[in-house]
Amino acid sequence: MILDQYRMNWNYPTSMRVGVGRVSELAEACRQLGMRAPLLCTDPGLAALPMIDAALRQCRDAGLNAGLFSAIKGNPTGANVTDGVAAFKAGGHDGVIAFGGGSALDAGKAIALMVGQDRPLWDFEDIGDNASRVNVAGMAPVVAVPTTAGTGSEVGRASVITDDAAHVKRIIFHARMLPALVILDPELTVGLPANITAATGMDALSHSLEAFCSPLFHPMAEGIALEGMRLVQQYLPRAVAQGADVEARLQMLVASSMGATAFQRGLGAMHALAHPLGALYDAHHGLLNAVLMPYVLVANRGAIEPQMEKMARYLALPGSGFNAVLDWVLALRSEVGIPHSLSEIGIDDARIEQVGRMAEVDPSAGTNPISFSAMQYSALLEEALRGML
Ligand SMILES: [Zn+2]
């Protein structure tokens, strides 16, 4: 299937080449950014697959001195980034191909940042004006090639990196971390198992949904969030049920990029809880958000009724307002096989207070429509653990 109608070059939020088979333009994309020796950063699971072999071969056939770095964990760590920087320098590389799911994209973007800095990674955590410390001229260019549809990190200006020593996820931010060129090729995602398709797709939904509920004035992001959610509504069940449905896969890649574009308006309590839970339990980020979603909606109900009314109308849901959205989220979640409670995905009740305290100060908490205290976050977590809705 070629699906010519979806073959497009877009110019916002960055240069994006969209369409079936467009990974064949990878080497040319590297050249366009001035690379002669790209370092392809991916995770160990993907590194063993033919698609990485093919990408490296394509680059080498085009005369590029391409290298491979794949020592990246599911939740990438500061040490992963340091190792990647060492590989970049040892191989004489001049650019990064960030190729994979959220972890590989985030690690690749952080490596490209850090190859030109004298300060340690945590000095660039997204706090105050830390970003002004970045030596922009030293940053390496990045081509981003997502192989999952969820994080949207290919159009994000930050990387989430786990600080192993402190057991927290830190957001590393600079506006120029937005990859200069993105390739959205749905054929790279057709092999994803249904459960990963579901969890990552629900992450994309959580980005649009939390951005849509953010109290900040940003109508542009609001519009993108609405259509991003509609694409998930229409295409996620198809992508999960029939992994080889290239049209559904392509639309989910777009929905994922849209979610990450929308969340320049901010995220909320789903992510404020998912970040500490991911750091403490090494649980899947998208799956955490998917399980947490209805509990957070209920907790936010008093502040989001007008938004839920708009959303229910745009998605043409049966019924109206908050209940229509909640019913849809619960039905979608069960249709794509997401468990109902956090206890079903290996989270225990040993650290409810600690997670509550971490959620309260998580950067995502700042744009939740209601400002929850640590105790309120703990109570919310307890409901999600026990499945109390
Ligand atoms: Zn997320």
Coordinates of N, CA and C in Angstrom, one line a residue, residues 13 28 35 191 217 251 280 346 386:
P13 N 5.7 21.4 13.4 CA 6.6 22.3 14.2 C 8.1 22.2 13.7
E28 N 19.8 10.8 2.7 CA 19.6 12.2 2.1 C 19.3 13.2 3.2
M35 N 25.5 16.3 7.7 CA 26.2 15.2 8.4 C 27.0 14.4 7.3
G191 N 5.4 -3.7 13.0 CA 5.7 -4.9 13.7 C 5.5 -4.8 15.2
F217 N -3.5 29.9 28.4 CA -4.1 30.4 27.2 C -3.2 30.0 26.0
Q251 N -1.7 7.3 10.7 CA -2.5 8.3 11.4 C -2.1 8.4 12.9
L280 N 10.4 5.0 39.9 CA 10.6 4.1 41.1 C 10.3 2.6 40.8
G346 N 1.8 -4.2 38.4 CA 3.0 -4.4 39.2 C 3.4 -3.2 40.1
R386 N -6.2 0.6 43.5 CA -7.2 -0.3 43.9 C -8.4 -0.4 42.9

